[in-house]
Amino acid sequence: MKIKKYVVTNIREAMDMIKRDLGDKAIILSTRKVRKGGFLGIGAKTFLEVTAIAEENKKIVREENRDVYKLQELLVKNRREREGKEFEELKRMIEDLKNMLIVEKNKNLPAGISKVIRGFEKQEVDSEIVSKIAEYLRITYGDVDPDSEDLLRKLSDYLVPFVKANVPELSGRILFVGPTGVGKTTTLAKIAAILKIEMKKNIAILTLDTYRIAAAEQLKTYATIMDIPMRIAYTPKEASIELSAMVDYDAILMDTAGRSQKNDLQMGELKALVDLVRPDIIFLVLSMNYRYEDLKDMIRR
């Protein structure tokens, strides 16, 4: 496994060494301050220890992490069983009852439509929305079991107007936050294009997502093509300094690293970042593939 540690004076020095040794797609695993030199602790200097991994080893790390997560899930499961099997049994009964109600409600629908509706309900889509979708499909197809491609096309035609994004007039410091992999950087790039081309705004981009070296480079390439000034901040303090110099723009779009709402440490880091950069607008970017209850939990936290 190609994992390397670097002891450096600052994060910029580490990034250059990581790209040289491990490539642009390397991932930073951790950073911490260490003290070295001196005698009996006297005169020691503070350095930054950075641990990084090459792209080809991410799969191995993911597999190892998956084993850890499986162990955690097993421990949680055992603990819950100790706390009371009746609670788990009650949960199963409720789930069975919900499935029975879904089947009963959709028993008169054609099989293809019924399958789609069950999918929405299992994803915990709001019941009022599901009812409207079911009614639309019932009126559209009657008792005919539709072809799957035609069904998806009709469903798309019905749903797209509800989720069509309209970018409002934006100004000031705009921060994009959210879990890993939901599309924060892509969303930022799309909004940047609208502000720059359609609204003729004078904008800039500041990225704080330096854990993914390749992502920062890709965003920089995009910004260059769009003729949008872009800067990279490796720490929240650097971000604050960069923002102090970026005063002549209508809007500054700030990209951040993905964070889990269930990780208290990451939430603390995000709060500290928000307090430091003082955004005028915060966009929480989420995936529509998440279950409704999970989305509510992310928004609440």
Short mmCIF file of C-alpha atoms in Angstrom, two decimals, residues 114-125:
data_model
loop_
_atom_site.label_atom_id
_atom_site.label_comp_id
_atom_site.label_asym_id
_atom_site.label_seq_id
_atom_site.Cartn_x
_atom_site.Cartn_y
_atom_site.Cartn_z
CA SER A 114 -47.44 0.01 -9.05
CA LYS A 115 -43.71 -0.78 -9.03
CA VAL A 116 -42.82 2.89 -9.56
CA ILE A 117 -45.17 4.04 -6.80
CA ARG A 118 -43.77 1.45 -4.38
CA GLY A 119 -40.29 2.76 -5.14
CA PHE A 120 -41.30 6.31 -4.26
CA GLU A 121 -42.99 5.19 -1.05
CA LYS A 122 -40.04 3.08 0.08
CA GLN A 123 -37.81 6.10 -0.47
CA GLU A 124 -40.17 7.94 1.89
CA VAL A 125 -41.18 10.54 -0.67
#
